[in-house]
Short mmCIF file of C-alpha atoms in Angstrom, two decimals:
data_model
loop_
_atom_site.label_atom_id
_atom_site.label_comp_id
_atom_site.label_asym_id
_atom_site.label_seq_id
_atom_site.Cartn_x
_atom_site.Cartn_y
_atom_site.Cartn_z
CA MET A 27 -27.25 25.80 -8.87
CA THR A 28 -29.29 24.05 -11.52
CA SER A 29 -28.94 20.30 -10.72
CA THR A 30 -28.21 18.37 -13.96
CA PRO A 31 -32.35 16.82 -15.40
CA GLU A 32 -32.99 13.44 -14.18
CA ARG A 33 -34.17 12.52 -18.08
CA GLU A 34 -29.76 14.10 -18.34
CA ARG A 35 -27.81 11.18 -16.25
CA PRO A 36 -28.49 7.91 -17.66
CA ALA A 37 -26.36 9.60 -21.56
CA ARG A 38 -23.27 11.35 -18.53
CA GLU A 39 -23.52 8.35 -17.24
CA ARG A 40 -23.17 5.94 -20.20
CA SER A 41 -20.87 7.61 -21.70
CA GLU A 42 -18.13 6.47 -19.08
CA SER A 43 -16.32 4.00 -20.88
CA LEU A 44 -15.10 0.62 -18.38
CA ALA A 45 -11.17 2.26 -18.47
CA ASP A 46 -12.49 5.32 -16.68
CA LEU A 47 -14.54 3.04 -14.01
CA LEU A 48 -11.30 0.59 -13.57
CA GLY A 49 -9.21 3.26 -13.27
CA GLY A 50 -7.48 3.70 -16.92
CA ARG A 51 -4.02 1.66 -18.31
CA ARG A 52 -1.53 1.70 -15.21
CA GLY A 53 -1.12 -2.34 -14.46
CA ALA A 54 -0.13 -3.42 -18.21
CA LEU A 55 2.86 -1.52 -18.73
CA ASP A 56 4.45 -2.17 -15.76
CA ALA A 57 3.54 -5.55 -16.10
CA THR A 58 5.50 -5.25 -18.87
CA LEU A 59 9.28 -4.20 -16.94
CA PRO A 60 10.17 -6.92 -15.47
CA ALA A 61 9.72 -8.91 -18.85
CA VAL A 62 12.25 -6.45 -20.98
CA ALA A 63 14.66 -6.48 -17.99
CA PHE A 64 14.18 -9.90 -17.72
CA ALA A 65 15.69 -9.76 -21.32
CA VAL A 66 18.08 -7.89 -21.41
CA GLY A 67 20.08 -9.17 -18.17
CA TRP A 68 19.78 -12.51 -19.99
CA LEU A 69 21.18 -11.31 -23.31
CA ALA A 70 24.81 -9.33 -21.28
CA ALA A 71 24.79 -11.89 -18.81
CA GLY A 72 23.25 -15.29 -18.76
CA LEU A 73 20.59 -16.18 -17.12
CA TRP A 74 21.69 -15.21 -14.24
CA GLY A 75 21.90 -11.56 -15.53
CA GLY A 76 17.96 -11.88 -16.25
CA VAL A 77 16.85 -12.97 -13.28
CA GLY A 78 18.92 -10.86 -11.18
CA ALA A 79 17.49 -7.84 -14.14
CA ALA A 80 14.09 -8.58 -13.22
CA VAL A 81 13.46 -8.79 -10.04
CA LEU A 82 15.79 -5.47 -9.25
CA ALA A 83 13.24 -3.99 -12.46
CA GLY A 84 10.61 -5.21 -9.64
CA ALA A 85 11.79 -3.88 -6.99
CA ALA A 86 11.62 -1.19 -8.65
CA VAL A 87 8.35 -0.93 -10.22
CA ALA A 88 7.09 -2.25 -6.21
CA GLY A 89 8.52 1.37 -5.12
CA TRP A 90 7.48 3.07 -7.48
CA ARG A 91 3.93 1.63 -7.43
CA LEU A 92 3.47 2.28 -3.86
CA ARG A 93 4.86 5.66 -3.85
CA ARG A 94 1.83 6.33 -6.56
CA GLY A 95 -1.02 5.30 -3.88
CA ASP A 96 -1.59 1.59 -4.72
CA ARG A 97 -2.87 -0.64 -2.82
CA PRO A 98 -0.09 -3.01 -0.86
CA ARG A 99 -0.69 -6.15 -1.04
CA SER A 100 -1.24 -5.16 -4.70
CA VAL A 101 1.87 -4.42 -5.43
CA LEU A 102 3.31 -7.19 -3.48
CA ILE A 103 1.55 -9.42 -4.86
CA GLY A 104 3.31 -8.10 -8.06
CA LEU A 105 6.74 -8.03 -6.93
CA LEU A 106 5.81 -11.88 -5.94
CA ALA A 107 5.31 -12.92 -9.28
CA VAL A 108 8.41 -12.36 -10.58
CA CYS A 109 10.14 -13.42 -8.12
CA VAL A 110 8.31 -17.19 -8.47
CA ALA A 111 9.17 -16.34 -12.89
CA ALA A 112 13.13 -15.94 -12.25
CA LEU A 113 12.98 -19.23 -9.09
CA VAL A 114 11.71 -21.41 -11.68
CA ALA A 115 13.44 -20.19 -14.21
CA LEU A 116 16.69 -20.85 -12.15
CA ARG A 117 14.98 -24.05 -11.59
CA THR A 118 15.38 -25.69 -14.51
CA GLY A 119 18.05 -23.74 -15.88
CA ARG A 120 15.91 -22.73 -19.20
CA ALA A 121 15.34 -18.85 -19.65
CA SER A 122 11.79 -19.25 -20.97
CA ASP A 123 10.73 -20.46 -18.70
CA PHE A 124 10.73 -17.09 -16.92
CA PHE A 125 7.83 -16.90 -18.33
CA LEU A 126 5.99 -20.21 -18.09
CA VAL A 127 3.84 -18.56 -14.66
CA GLN A 128 3.14 -16.62 -16.99
CA LEU A 129 1.90 -18.65 -19.39
CA LEU A 130 0.10 -20.69 -16.28
CA SER A 131 -1.77 -17.86 -14.96
CA ASN A 132 -3.84 -16.94 -18.97
CA ALA A 133 -4.76 -20.69 -18.42
CA ALA A 134 -6.34 -20.43 -15.38
CA SER A 135 -7.55 -16.68 -16.23
CA ALA A 136 -9.67 -18.03 -19.71
CA LEU A 137 -10.97 -21.42 -17.60
CA ALA A 138 -12.27 -18.47 -14.52
CA TRP A 139 -13.90 -16.44 -16.86
CA MET A 140 -15.33 -18.98 -18.43
CA VAL A 141 -16.65 -20.86 -16.01
CA SER A 142 -18.01 -17.45 -14.23
CA ILE A 143 -20.01 -16.74 -17.35
CA VAL A 144 -22.03 -20.37 -17.10
CA VAL A 145 -22.97 -19.76 -13.76
CA ARG A 146 -24.07 -16.88 -14.64
CA TRP A 147 -21.41 -14.83 -12.45
CA PRO A 148 -19.46 -13.24 -15.15
CA LEU A 149 -16.50 -11.62 -13.81
CA LEU A 150 -16.71 -8.45 -15.67
CA GLY A 151 -20.08 -7.90 -13.47
CA VAL A 152 -18.00 -8.91 -9.94
CA VAL A 153 -14.53 -6.36 -11.06
CA VAL A 154 -17.53 -3.60 -12.21
CA GLY A 155 -19.72 -4.54 -9.32
CA THR A 156 -17.59 -4.05 -6.84
CA VAL A 157 -15.72 -1.03 -7.85
CA LEU A 158 -18.83 0.51 -8.17
CA GLY A 159 -20.52 -0.77 -4.57
CA GLN A 160 -22.84 -2.69 -5.86
CA ARG A 161 -22.22 -6.52 -4.50
CA GLY A 162 -24.23 -8.21 -6.09
CA ARG A 163 -27.67 -5.98 -6.96
CA TRP A 164 -26.62 -5.96 -10.37
CA ARG A 165 -27.15 -9.94 -10.92
CA ARG A 166 -31.09 -9.29 -10.17
CA ASP A 167 -31.13 -6.83 -13.46
CA PRO A 168 -31.43 -9.22 -16.68
CA ALA A 169 -30.62 -7.38 -19.47
CA LEU A 170 -27.02 -6.33 -17.21
CA LEU A 171 -26.35 -10.48 -16.21
CA ARG A 172 -27.00 -10.88 -20.22
CA ALA A 173 -24.85 -7.61 -20.81
CA TYR A 174 -21.97 -8.04 -18.89
CA ALA A 175 -22.13 -11.77 -19.90
CA ARG A 176 -21.58 -11.34 -23.97
CA GLY A 177 -18.98 -9.02 -22.64
CA SER A 178 -16.39 -11.52 -20.22
CA TRP A 179 -16.20 -13.43 -23.32
CA VAL A 180 -13.64 -10.37 -24.90
CA TRP A 181 -11.99 -10.94 -21.85
CA VAL A 182 -12.08 -14.43 -22.60
CA ALA A 183 -10.52 -14.65 -25.89
CA THR A 184 -7.52 -12.21 -24.56
CA TYR A 185 -6.56 -14.94 -23.19
CA LEU A 186 -6.87 -17.19 -24.86
CA LEU A 187 -5.40 -15.65 -27.53
CA ARG A 188 -2.37 -14.96 -25.06
CA LEU A 189 -1.88 -18.84 -25.04
CA VAL A 190 -1.75 -18.96 -29.46
CA VAL A 191 0.80 -17.02 -28.45
CA PHE A 192 2.78 -17.65 -25.97
CA VAL A 193 2.84 -21.60 -25.61
CA PRO A 194 4.71 -22.12 -29.43
CA LEU A 195 7.51 -19.83 -28.14
CA TRP A 196 7.82 -21.26 -24.87
CA LEU A 197 7.78 -24.26 -25.92
CA GLY A 198 10.57 -23.65 -28.89
CA GLY A 199 12.94 -21.97 -25.95
CA GLN A 200 12.56 -17.84 -27.79
CA VAL A 201 13.06 -15.37 -25.11
CA VAL A 202 13.30 -12.58 -27.09
CA GLY A 203 9.94 -13.96 -28.79
CA LEU A 204 7.54 -14.05 -25.90
CA VAL A 205 8.97 -10.37 -24.63
CA VAL A 206 7.96 -8.96 -28.22
CA ALA A 207 4.43 -11.17 -26.65
CA ARG A 208 4.62 -10.10 -23.53
CA VAL A 209 5.12 -6.76 -24.39
CA ALA A 210 2.60 -6.32 -27.44
CA LEU A 211 0.40 -8.39 -25.99
CA THR A 212 -0.26 -6.39 -22.90
CA TRP A 213 -0.91 -2.57 -22.77
CA PRO A 214 -1.33 -3.30 -26.84
CA LEU A 215 -4.94 -6.04 -25.61
CA VAL A 216 -5.61 -4.71 -22.57
CA ALA A 217 -6.74 -1.27 -23.96
CA ALA A 218 -8.17 -3.23 -26.98
CA ALA A 219 -10.89 -5.63 -24.72
CA LEU A 220 -11.26 -2.90 -22.56
CA GLY A 221 -13.01 -0.68 -25.96
CA VAL A 222 -14.74 -4.34 -26.93
CA SER A 223 -15.71 -5.14 -24.00
CA TRP A 224 -17.44 -2.01 -23.61
CA LEU A 225 -19.33 -1.54 -26.81
CA VAL A 226 -20.54 -5.25 -26.22
CA ILE A 227 -21.72 -4.17 -23.04
CA GLN A 228 -23.17 -0.42 -24.95
CA ARG A 229 -24.75 -2.73 -27.78
CA SER A 230 -26.37 -5.49 -25.49
CA LEU A 231 -28.56 -3.11 -23.33
CA PRO A 232 -31.80 -2.24 -24.93
CA ALA A 233 -32.80 1.43 -25.57
CA GLY A 234 -33.62 2.95 -22.73
CA HIS A 235 -31.33 1.44 -19.98
CA PRO A 236 -30.10 3.27 -16.90
CA GLY A 237 -27.05 1.97 -17.26
CA LEU A 238 -24.42 0.80 -15.38
CA ARG A 239 -24.66 2.83 -12.35
CA HIS A 240 -28.26 2.15 -11.51
CA PRO A 241 -29.20 -1.47 -12.43
CA SER A 242 -32.63 -2.03 -12.53
CA PRO A 243 -34.39 -4.42 -9.61
CA VAL A 244 -35.57 -7.23 -11.47
CA SER A 245 -35.96 -10.68 -9.60
CA ASP A 246 -36.69 -12.56 -12.58
CA VAL A 247 -33.65 -13.49 -14.65
CA ASP A 248 -34.94 -16.22 -16.96
CA GLY A 249 -33.24 -15.89 -20.12
CA GLY A 250 -29.85 -16.31 -19.58
CA PRO A 251 -26.77 -13.90 -19.93
CA GLY A 252 -25.73 -15.78 -23.17
CA LYS A 253 -28.95 -15.66 -25.30
#
């Protein structure tokens, strides 16, 4: 059996995508089902009908995710988010407030990703580095640090885009519009962000760079991630 030549490994590794490294697209589709169920239940039986439908859909999604082997903690967090959203809507009496938790979550996420870039710990690098078992070694590679920072801005843009769309719909109490926006700006937007941020990373790395799996240990990271 012949081994893969060393010079061919970087090319093969660079053919991987972020979707490959991060495990694909499963969670984005799951997140839309309780929202769709809420809208259907709300249209059919009012606020309590929407809340009941959303919780049942969230429980069904949680059971399905457990059966396919997802981590119990992430499953419970997803179900908890649905329950909190339902409680908020019941508390305020406004059906559109079912989406308030998601709105606040996107605002917090945009802020967290921006701060991570400023402090030179871009979250895209943190996530990919964790998946690859690199801990903080990727930060010692200035080219990789810069590439992850640029790629992270793509994800900041997705959260800001959601806020631009969600906030007016929420203020106007547009429940159906919020559901449509949530579906349109979940899986399709995540897929676009994965593709665009991967392209940004690839174009930010210099020619001959060994790739994400092989950060070059360099002590000097001057030059900044944004340059």
